[in-house]
Amino acid sequence: MDTYSHIIIIGGGLAGLTNAIHLAKAGIPVTLVEMNTYPKHKVCGEYISNEVLPYFEFLDIDINALQPTRISKFIISTQKGKCIQSTLPLGGFGVSRYALDHYLWKKAAEAGVQLIQGQVTDVHYHNNRFQIKTAGDRVLTSDYVIGAYGKRTQLDKTLKRDFSYRKSPWLAVKAHYKADFDSNTVSLHNFEGGYCGLSMVENNIVNVCYLATYDSFKKYKDLDSFQKEVLCKNPHLSTFFKKAESLFDIPITISQINFDKKNPVEDHVFMTGDAAGLIHPLCGNGMAMAIQSAQILSELLIHNYNQGLITPRKIIEIEYTKQWNKAFSKRLYTGRALQKILLNDRLQQLSYTIANIIPAIVPRIIKQTHGEPLIC
C-alpha cells in the first residue's frame, strides 16, 4: 500500500465514507483509515431525511438495494404520554448503520479508495504536509486530512480540542427489536431525564435508541432496571417494551456524548459529521447532516484539485467553516433549544398545548432542523 495520498480520511462512518466516495469519483487519490471492521452496529437513530437522495443518486449510491423503510409521519409524546402527531415535510427512510456503513465501505473500495483497517494515534502537521501514525507504527503522509471519526475520541485530545477536556452528562443506548410497529412512523417519547426514539429499519426491525443523563441512570443497577423504572413510566414505551422482542444479547452503549460547539477546522484538519458538530438526537437529522458536511467539503477540495491546487489552504479552511456554519449552525441552535424544552416537564406540557392549538407549528419546527434536497 502507498504511504502517501493527497487526502487521508480518519474514520469510516457516514461522513468519512461519503467523503471518500465523492473524492474518488472525481479522480482524487484518497486513503481512508478506520479502526473497526464491517458490518458493525453503531449507536444511532438510523433515520435519514430524504434530503440526501439527490446526492446519493449523484454518487451512484443505490439506497433501495438495502430495502429501507419509508417514513413520512412523526409522533412525539410527553412523559405522561400525551401525543403530538405531524407529517414530515420531506419524509425520510430507516436503514441500519450495520447495513449502510458496510455498503458504503464496499462502494468506496469499488471507487478506488485505499482502505486501511487500523487506529490512528497521532496527527501532525508541519511544512504544509500531514503525518499520520497508526497503532501499528505505520506512518502515512498527505496534503489534507479529514477528521470523520465521530462524536469523541482520543484524537480530540491529541488535537487539543476544548470540548474534549470537559465531561459530558449524556449516555446513549441502542438495540434492535422485533415488534408490531407502524413502519411509516418515527416516534420520540420523553421520559424523566431523557428521550427515546423508535423507528423501523430494513427487514421489519425496529431500532430503539435513547439518550439519558448519567445522573438519572446512576440510581439504577443496570439497563433493564432503568428501562423498567424510568422509560416505562411513559405509557407508549411501556406498551412497546412489554410486547417487543430484543434481537441483541445486550444493548450497545456510548457515554460522554458532548453537544458543545466544535470547530469545523482544527489545526488544519477538516472535521465532518459528528466530529464537526453533533445535533441532539431528538431532531432526527444527524445522519443527513453528516452526509451533507461531506458534500460541502468534497466540492471545495475537488474544485481546488481541478484548479491545480492554487487556492491557499487557509482560504479553503475559511470557506468550509463559512459554508458549514451556514448549513448547520441554525439547526444546532434549534436542537439545543428543543432539548431544554423537552427535558422540562412544565415546558413539555406547555408545548403540547401550543402544538394542539396551532398544529402547523410542528412541521415548521421540523424544517428548522432539516435542510433542502442536496442537489449536485
CSV table of C-alpha atoms in Angstrom, one decimal:
chain,number,residue,atom,x,y,z
A,1,MET,CA,0.0,0.0,0.0
A,2,ASP,CA,1.1,3.6,-0.7
A,3,THR,CA,2.1,5.6,2.4
A,4,TYR,CA,1.3,8.9,0.6
A,5,SER,CA,-2.2,10.1,-0.5
A,6,HIS,CA,-3.4,13.5,-1.5
A,7,ILE,CA,-6.2,13.2,1.1
A,8,ILE,CA,-6.4,11.0,4.2
A,9,ILE,CA,-9.7,10.5,5.9
A,10,ILE,CA,-9.8,9.3,9.5
A,11,GLY,CA,-13.0,7.4,10.2
A,12,GLY,CA,-15.3,5.2,8.1
A,13,GLY,CA,-18.7,6.4,9.3
A,14,LEU,CA,-21.3,8.1,7.1
A,15,ALA,CA,-19.3,11.3,6.6
A,16,GLY,CA,-16.0,9.7,6.1
A,17,LEU,CA,-17.2,7.1,3.6
A,18,THR,CA,-19.3,9.6,1.7
A,19,ASN,CA,-16.3,11.9,1.5
A,20,ALA,CA,-14.1,9.1,0.2
A,21,ILE,CA,-16.6,8.0,-2.5
A,22,HIS,CA,-17.2,11.6,-3.7
A,23,LEU,CA,-13.4,12.4,-3.8
A,24,ALA,CA,-12.5,9.1,-5.6
A,25,LYS,CA,-15.3,9.7,-8.1
A,26,ALA,CA,-13.6,13.0,-9.0
A,27,GLY,CA,-10.3,11.1,-9.5
A,28,ILE,CA,-8.5,12.3,-6.4
A,29,PRO,CA,-6.1,9.9,-4.6
A,30,VAL,CA,-7.7,9.3,-1.2
A,31,THR,CA,-7.0,6.9,1.7
A,32,LEU,CA,-9.4,6.1,4.5
A,33,VAL,CA,-8.4,4.7,7.9
A,34,GLU,CA,-11.0,3.0,10.0
A,35,MET,CA,-10.3,1.2,13.3
A,36,ASN,CA,-13.4,-1.1,13.1
A,37,THR,CA,-14.4,-3.9,10.8
A,38,TYR,CA,-17.7,-4.1,8.9
A,39,PRO,CA,-20.5,-4.9,9.3
A,40,LYS,CA,-20.9,-3.3,12.8
A,41,HIS,CA,-23.8,-1.9,14.8
A,42,LYS,CA,-23.5,1.7,16.0
A,43,VAL,CA,-25.5,3.8,18.4
A,44,CYS,CA,-27.6,5.8,16.1
A,45,GLY,CA,-31.2,6.8,15.5
A,46,GLU,CA,-31.0,5.2,12.0
A,47,TYR,CA,-33.4,7.6,10.3
A,48,ILE,CA,-32.3,9.7,7.3
A,49,SER,CA,-34.2,12.6,5.8
A,50,ASN,CA,-34.9,12.3,2.1
A,51,GLU,CA,-32.9,15.5,1.5
A,52,VAL,CA,-29.9,13.2,0.9
A,53,LEU,CA,-31.4,11.3,-2.0
A,54,PRO,CA,-30.3,13.5,-4.9
A,55,TYR,CA,-26.8,13.5,-3.6
A,56,PHE,CA,-26.8,9.7,-3.2
A,57,GLU,CA,-28.0,9.4,-6.8
A,58,PHE,CA,-25.1,11.6,-7.9
A,59,LEU,CA,-22.7,9.3,-6.1
A,60,ASP,CA,-24.4,6.1,-7.6
A,61,ILE,CA,-25.4,5.0,-4.1
A,62,ASP,CA,-28.5,2.9,-4.5
A,63,ILE,CA,-30.2,3.1,-1.2
A,64,ASN,CA,-33.0,0.9,-2.5
A,65,ALA,CA,-30.6,-2.0,-2.6
A,66,LEU,CA,-30.7,-2.0,1.3
A,67,GLN,CA,-34.5,-2.2,1.3
A,68,PRO,CA,-35.0,0.8,3.6
A,69,THR,CA,-38.3,1.5,5.4
A,70,ARG,CA,-40.1,4.6,4.0
A,71,ILE,CA,-41.1,7.1,6.7
A,72,SER,CA,-43.5,10.1,6.4
A,73,LYS,CA,-45.0,10.6,9.9
A,74,PHE,CA,-43.7,11.8,13.2
A,75,ILE,CA,-45.1,11.3,16.7
A,76,ILE,CA,-43.8,12.8,19.9
A,77,SER,CA,-45.1,12.1,23.4
A,78,THR,CA,-44.7,13.9,26.8
A,79,GLN,CA,-43.5,12.0,29.8
A,80,LYS,CA,-47.2,11.4,30.7
A,81,GLY,CA,-48.0,10.0,27.3
A,82,LYS,CA,-49.8,12.9,25.6
A,83,CYS,CA,-49.0,12.9,21.9
A,84,ILE,CA,-48.4,15.3,19.1
A,85,GLN,CA,-48.6,14.0,15.5
A,86,SER,CA,-47.3,15.5,12.3
A,87,THR,CA,-46.2,14.7,8.8
A,88,LEU,CA,-42.5,15.0,7.9
A,89,PRO,CA,-42.1,17.8,5.3
A,90,LEU,CA,-39.7,15.9,3.2
A,91,GLY,CA,-40.1,12.4,4.6
A,92,GLY,CA,-37.3,10.0,5.1
A,93,PHE,CA,-36.2,6.4,5.4
A,94,GLY,CA,-34.9,4.0,8.0
A,95,VAL,CA,-31.8,1.9,7.4
A,96,SER,CA,-29.4,0.3,9.9
A,97,ARG,CA,-25.9,1.5,10.2
A,98,TYR,CA,-25.0,-2.2,10.2
A,99,ALA,CA,-26.2,-2.4,6.6
A,100,LEU,CA,-25.5,1.1,5.4
A,101,ASP,CA,-21.9,1.6,6.5
A,102,HIS,CA,-20.9,-1.8,5.2
A,103,TYR,CA,-22.5,-1.0,1.8
A,104,LEU,CA,-20.7,2.4,1.7
A,105,TRP,CA,-17.4,0.7,2.6
A,106,LYS,CA,-17.7,-1.6,-0.4
A,107,LYS,CA,-18.7,1.3,-2.6
A,108,ALA,CA,-15.6,3.2,-1.5
A,109,ALA,CA,-13.4,0.1,-2.4
A,110,GLU,CA,-15.1,-0.1,-5.8
A,111,ALA,CA,-14.4,3.6,-6.4
A,112,GLY,CA,-10.7,3.1,-5.8
A,113,VAL,CA,-10.3,4.4,-2.3
A,114,GLN,CA,-7.3,2.9,-0.4
A,115,LEU,CA,-8.9,1.4,2.7
A,116,ILE,CA,-6.8,0.7,5.8
A,117,GLN,CA,-8.1,-1.0,8.9
A,118,GLY,CA,-6.4,0.4,11.9
A,119,GLN,CA,-6.4,3.1,14.6
A,120,VAL,CA,-4.9,6.5,14.1
A,121,THR,CA,-2.9,7.5,17.2
A,122,ASP,CA,-1.4,10.8,16.1
A,123,VAL,CA,-1.9,13.6,13.6
A,124,HIS,CA,1.0,16.0,13.0
A,125,TYR,CA,1.0,19.0,10.6
A,126,HIS,CA,4.3,20.5,9.5
A,127,ASN,CA,5.5,22.4,6.5
A,128,ASN,CA,2.2,22.2,4.7
A,129,ARG,CA,2.1,18.4,5.0
A,130,PHE,CA,0.5,15.9,7.4
A,131,GLN,CA,2.0,12.9,9.0
A,132,ILE,CA,-0.4,10.3,10.4
A,133,LYS,CA,0.6,7.5,12.7
A,134,THR,CA,-1.4,4.3,13.4
A,135,ALA,CA,-1.4,1.9,16.3
A,136,GLY,CA,0.8,-0.5,14.3
A,137,ASP,CA,3.5,2.2,14.0
A,138,ARG,CA,2.6,2.8,10.4
A,139,VAL,CA,3.3,6.3,9.1
A,140,LEU,CA,1.1,7.9,6.3
A,141,THR,CA,1.5,11.3,4.7
A,142,SER,CA,-0.9,13.6,2.9
A,143,ASP,CA,-1.6,17.1,1.8
A,144,TYR,CA,-5.0,17.2,3.6
A,145,VAL,CA,-6.6,15.3,6.4
A,146,ILE,CA,-10.4,14.9,7.1
A,147,GLY,CA,-11.5,14.0,10.6
A,148,ALA,CA,-14.6,11.9,10.3
A,149,TYR,CA,-14.1,9.8,13.4
A,150,GLY,CA,-17.3,10.5,15.2
A,151,LYS,CA,-18.5,12.1,18.5
A,152,ARG,CA,-15.5,11.8,20.7
A,153,THR,CA,-12.1,10.0,20.5
A,154,GLN,CA,-8.6,10.3,22.0
A,155,LEU,CA,-7.7,12.2,18.8
A,156,ASP,CA,-9.7,15.1,20.1
A,157,LYS,CA,-7.3,15.5,23.0
A,158,THR,CA,-4.3,15.0,20.6
A,159,LEU,CA,-5.6,18.0,18.6
A,160,LYS,CA,-6.3,19.9,21.9
A,161,ARG,CA,-10.0,20.4,21.1
A,162,ASP,CA,-11.6,22.4,24.0
A,163,PHE,CA,-14.6,20.2,24.5
A,164,SER,CA,-12.5,17.0,24.9
A,165,TYR,CA,-11.4,18.2,28.4
A,166,ARG,CA,-15.0,18.6,29.7
A,167,LYS,CA,-17.1,15.8,31.0
A,168,SER,CA,-20.5,15.3,29.4
A,169,PRO,CA,-23.6,14.1,31.4
A,170,TRP,CA,-25.0,12.2,28.5
A,171,LEU,CA,-25.1,8.5,27.6
A,172,ALA,CA,-26.9,6.7,24.7
A,173,VAL,CA,-28.3,3.2,24.4
A,174,LYS,CA,-29.4,1.4,21.3
A,175,ALA,CA,-30.9,-2.0,20.4
A,176,HIS,CA,-32.9,-3.7,17.7
A,177,TYR,CA,-36.3,-5.3,18.3
A,178,LYS,CA,-39.0,-7.4,16.6
A,179,ALA,CA,-42.3,-5.7,17.4
A,180,ASP,CA,-45.6,-4.7,16.0
A,181,PHE,CA,-44.8,-1.1,14.9
A,182,ASP,CA,-46.1,1.4,12.3
A,183,SER,CA,-43.4,1.3,9.7
A,184,ASN,CA,-44.4,4.7,8.3
A,185,THR,CA,-43.7,6.5,11.6
A,186,VAL,CA,-40.7,7.7,13.6
A,187,SER,CA,-41.6,8.4,17.2
A,188,LEU,CA,-40.0,10.2,20.0
A,189,HIS,CA,-41.1,9.5,23.6
A,190,ASN,CA,-39.9,11.6,26.6
A,191,PHE,CA,-39.1,10.2,30.0
A,192,GLU,CA,-37.6,11.7,33.1
A,193,GLY,CA,-34.0,12.7,32.2
A,194,GLY,CA,-34.1,11.8,28.5
A,195,TYR,CA,-36.0,10.7,25.4
A,196,CYS,CA,-36.3,7.6,23.3
A,197,GLY,CA,-36.6,7.3,19.5
A,198,LEU,CA,-38.3,4.4,17.7
A,199,SER,CA,-38.3,3.8,14.0
A,200,MET,CA,-38.2,0.8,11.6
A,201,VAL,CA,-35.2,-0.1,9.5
A,202,GLU,CA,-34.8,-2.9,6.9
A,203,ASN,CA,-36.2,-6.4,7.5
A,204,ASN,CA,-39.1,-5.1,9.7
A,205,ILE,CA,-36.7,-4.4,12.5
A,206,VAL,CA,-37.4,-1.6,15.0
A,207,ASN,CA,-34.5,0.5,16.1
A,208,VAL,CA,-34.7,1.8,19.6
A,209,CYS,CA,-32.2,4.5,20.6
A,210,TYR,CA,-32.4,6.6,23.7
A,211,LEU,CA,-30.4,9.4,25.3
A,212,ALA,CA,-30.3,9.8,29.1
A,213,THR,CA,-28.4,11.9,31.6
A,214,TYR,CA,-25.9,10.0,33.7
A,215,ASP,CA,-27.5,11.4,36.9
A,216,SER,CA,-30.8,9.8,36.1
A,217,PHE,CA,-29.2,6.5,35.1
A,218,LYS,CA,-26.8,6.0,38.0
A,219,LYS,CA,-29.6,5.5,40.5
A,220,TYR,CA,-30.3,2.1,38.9
A,221,LYS,CA,-28.1,-1.0,38.9
A,222,ASP,CA,-28.4,-1.9,35.2
A,223,LEU,CA,-30.1,-1.1,31.9
A,224,ASP,CA,-33.0,-3.4,32.5
A,225,SER,CA,-33.9,-1.7,35.7
A,226,PHE,CA,-33.6,1.7,34.2
A,227,GLN,CA,-35.8,0.7,31.3
A,228,LYS,CA,-38.5,-0.7,33.6
A,229,GLU,CA,-38.4,2.0,36.3
A,230,VAL,CA,-37.8,5.1,34.1
A,231,LEU,CA,-38.5,4.6,30.4
A,232,CYS,CA,-41.7,2.6,31.0
A,233,LYS,CA,-43.3,5.4,33.0
A,234,ASN,CA,-44.1,6.7,29.6
A,235,PRO,CA,-47.1,4.6,28.6
A,236,HIS,CA,-46.1,4.3,25.0
A,237,LEU,CA,-42.7,3.0,25.8
A,238,SER,CA,-44.3,0.7,28.4
A,239,THR,CA,-46.6,-0.8,25.8
A,240,PHE,CA,-43.7,-1.2,23.3
A,241,PHE,CA,-41.3,-3.0,25.6
A,242,LYS,CA,-43.9,-5.4,27.0
A,243,LYS,CA,-44.5,-6.8,23.5
A,244,ALA,CA,-41.2,-6.3,21.8
A,245,GLU,CA,-38.5,-9.0,21.5
A,246,SER,CA,-34.9,-7.8,21.7
A,247,LEU,CA,-32.6,-9.0,18.9
A,248,PHE,CA,-29.4,-8.0,20.8
A,249,ASP,CA,-28.0,-10.1,23.7
A,250,ILE,CA,-27.3,-6.8,25.4
A,251,PRO,CA,-27.9,-3.2,24.1
A,252,ILE,CA,-24.9,-1.2,22.9
A,253,THR,CA,-24.0,2.0,24.7
A,254,ILE,CA,-21.8,5.0,24.4
A,255,SER,CA,-21.0,7.6,27.1
A,256,GLN,CA,-19.5,11.1,27.2
A,257,ILE,CA,-21.7,12.4,24.3
A,258,ASN,CA,-20.8,16.0,24.0
A,259,PHE,CA,-23.2,18.6,22.4
A,260,ASP,CA,-20.8,21.6,22.9
A,261,LYS,CA,-19.9,23.7,20.0
A,262,LYS,CA,-16.9,22.4,17.9
A,263,ASN,CA,-14.8,24.0,15.3
A,264,PRO,CA,-15.2,22.6,11.7
A,265,VAL,CA,-11.5,23.0,11.2
A,266,GLU,CA,-9.0,22.1,14.0
A,267,ASP,CA,-5.2,22.5,13.5
A,268,HIS,CA,-5.8,22.4,9.7
A,269,VAL,CA,-7.8,19.1,9.9
A,270,PHE,CA,-11.2,19.4,8.2
A,271,MET,CA,-13.9,18.0,10.5
A,272,THR,CA,-17.0,16.3,9.1
A,273,GLY,CA,-20.0,14.6,10.6
A,274,ASP,CA,-20.2,14.4,14.4
A,275,ALA,CA,-16.6,15.4,14.7
A,276,ALA,CA,-17.6,18.8,13.4
A,277,GLY,CA,-20.8,19.2,15.4
A,278,LEU,CA,-23.4,17.0,17.0
A,279,ILE,CA,-27.1,17.7,16.8
A,280,HIS,CA,-29.4,16.4,19.5
A,281,PRO,CA,-30.9,13.1,18.5
A,282,LEU,CA,-34.4,14.4,19.2
A,283,CYS,CA,-34.0,16.4,15.9
A,284,GLY,CA,-33.6,13.1,14.0
A,285,ASN,CA,-31.3,14.6,11.3
A,286,GLY,CA,-27.8,13.8,12.4
A,287,MET,CA,-27.2,11.3,9.6
A,288,ALA,CA,-28.3,13.7,6.9
A,289,MET,CA,-26.1,16.4,8.4
A,290,ALA,CA,-23.1,14.1,8.3
A,291,ILE,CA,-23.7,13.3,4.7
A,292,GLN,CA,-24.2,17.0,3.7
A,293,SER,CA,-21.0,18.0,5.5
A,294,ALA,CA,-19.1,15.5,3.4
A,295,GLN,CA,-20.7,17.0,0.3
A,296,ILE,CA,-19.7,20.6,1.2
A,297,LEU,CA,-16.1,19.7,1.9
A,298,SER,CA,-15.7,17.3,-1.1
A,299,GLU,CA,-16.8,20.0,-3.5
A,300,LEU,CA,-14.3,22.5,-2.1
A,301,LEU,CA,-11.4,20.1,-2.3
A,302,ILE,CA,-12.4,18.9,-5.7
A,303,HIS,CA,-12.6,22.4,-7.1
A,304,ASN,CA,-9.1,23.2,-5.7
A,305,TYR,CA,-7.7,19.9,-7.1
A,306,ASN,CA,-9.1,20.6,-10.5
A,307,GLN,CA,-7.7,24.2,-10.5
A,308,GLY,CA,-4.2,22.9,-9.9
A,309,LEU,CA,-4.1,23.3,-6.1
A,310,ILE,CA,-3.7,27.1,-6.4
A,311,THR,CA,-6.0,28.0,-3.5
A,312,PRO,CA,-4.2,28.6,-0.3
A,313,ARG,CA,-5.1,26.2,2.5
A,314,LYS,CA,-6.3,28.9,4.8
A,315,ILE,CA,-8.8,30.1,2.2
A,316,ILE,CA,-10.3,26.6,1.9
A,317,GLU,CA,-10.5,26.4,5.7
A,318,ILE,CA,-12.3,29.7,5.9
A,319,GLU,CA,-14.7,28.8,3.1
A,320,TYR,CA,-15.5,25.4,4.6
A,321,THR,CA,-16.2,26.9,8.0
A,322,LYS,CA,-18.4,29.6,6.4
A,323,GLN,CA,-20.4,27.0,4.5
A,324,TRP,CA,-20.6,24.6,7.4
A,325,ASN,CA,-22.0,27.3,9.7
A,326,LYS,CA,-24.5,28.5,7.1
A,327,ALA,CA,-25.8,24.9,6.7
A,328,PHE,CA,-25.8,23.8,10.3
A,329,SER,CA,-25.4,26.4,13.0
A,330,LYS,CA,-29.1,27.3,13.0
A,331,ARG,CA,-30.1,23.6,13.2
A,332,LEU,CA,-27.7,23.0,16.1
A,333,TYR,CA,-29.1,26.1,17.9
A,334,THR,CA,-32.7,24.8,17.4
A,335,GLY,CA,-31.7,21.4,18.7
A,336,ARG,CA,-30.2,22.8,21.9
A,337,ALA,CA,-33.3,24.9,22.4
A,338,LEU,CA,-35.7,22.0,21.8
A,339,GLN,CA,-33.8,19.8,24.2
A,340,LYS,CA,-34.1,22.3,27.0
A,341,ILE,CA,-37.8,22.4,26.4
A,342,LEU,CA,-38.3,18.6,26.3
A,343,LEU,CA,-36.3,17.9,29.4
A,344,ASN,CA,-38.5,20.2,31.4
A,345,ASP,CA,-41.9,18.7,32.3
A,346,ARG,CA,-43.7,22.0,32.6
A,347,LEU,CA,-42.4,23.3,29.3
A,348,GLN,CA,-43.3,19.9,27.7
A,349,GLN,CA,-46.9,20.4,28.8
A,350,LEU,CA,-46.9,24.0,27.5
A,351,SER,CA,-45.5,22.9,24.2
A,352,TYR,CA,-48.1,20.2,23.9
A,353,THR,CA,-50.9,22.8,24.5
A,354,ILE,CA,-49.5,25.2,21.9
A,355,ALA,CA,-49.0,22.5,19.3
A,356,ASN,CA,-52.6,21.3,19.7
A,357,ILE,CA,-53.8,24.9,19.3
A,358,ILE,CA,-51.5,25.6,16.3
A,359,PRO,CA,-50.8,22.2,14.6
A,360,ALA,CA,-48.9,23.8,11.7
A,361,ILE,CA,-46.2,24.8,14.1
A,362,VAL,CA,-44.8,21.3,14.4
A,363,PRO,CA,-43.8,20.9,10.7
A,364,ARG,CA,-42.3,24.4,10.8
A,365,ILE,CA,-40.1,23.4,13.8
A,366,ILE,CA,-39.1,20.2,12.0
A,367,LYS,CA,-38.0,22.3,9.0
A,368,GLN,CA,-35.7,24.3,11.3
A,369,THR,CA,-33.6,21.1,11.9
A,370,HIS,CA,-33.6,19.9,8.3
A,371,GLY,CA,-32.3,21.2,5.0
A,372,GLU,CA,-33.3,21.3,1.4
A,373,PRO,CA,-32.5,18.4,-1.0
A,374,LEU,CA,-28.8,18.2,-1.7
A,375,ILE,CA,-28.5,19.0,-5.4
A,376,CYS,CA,-25.1,18.5,-7.0
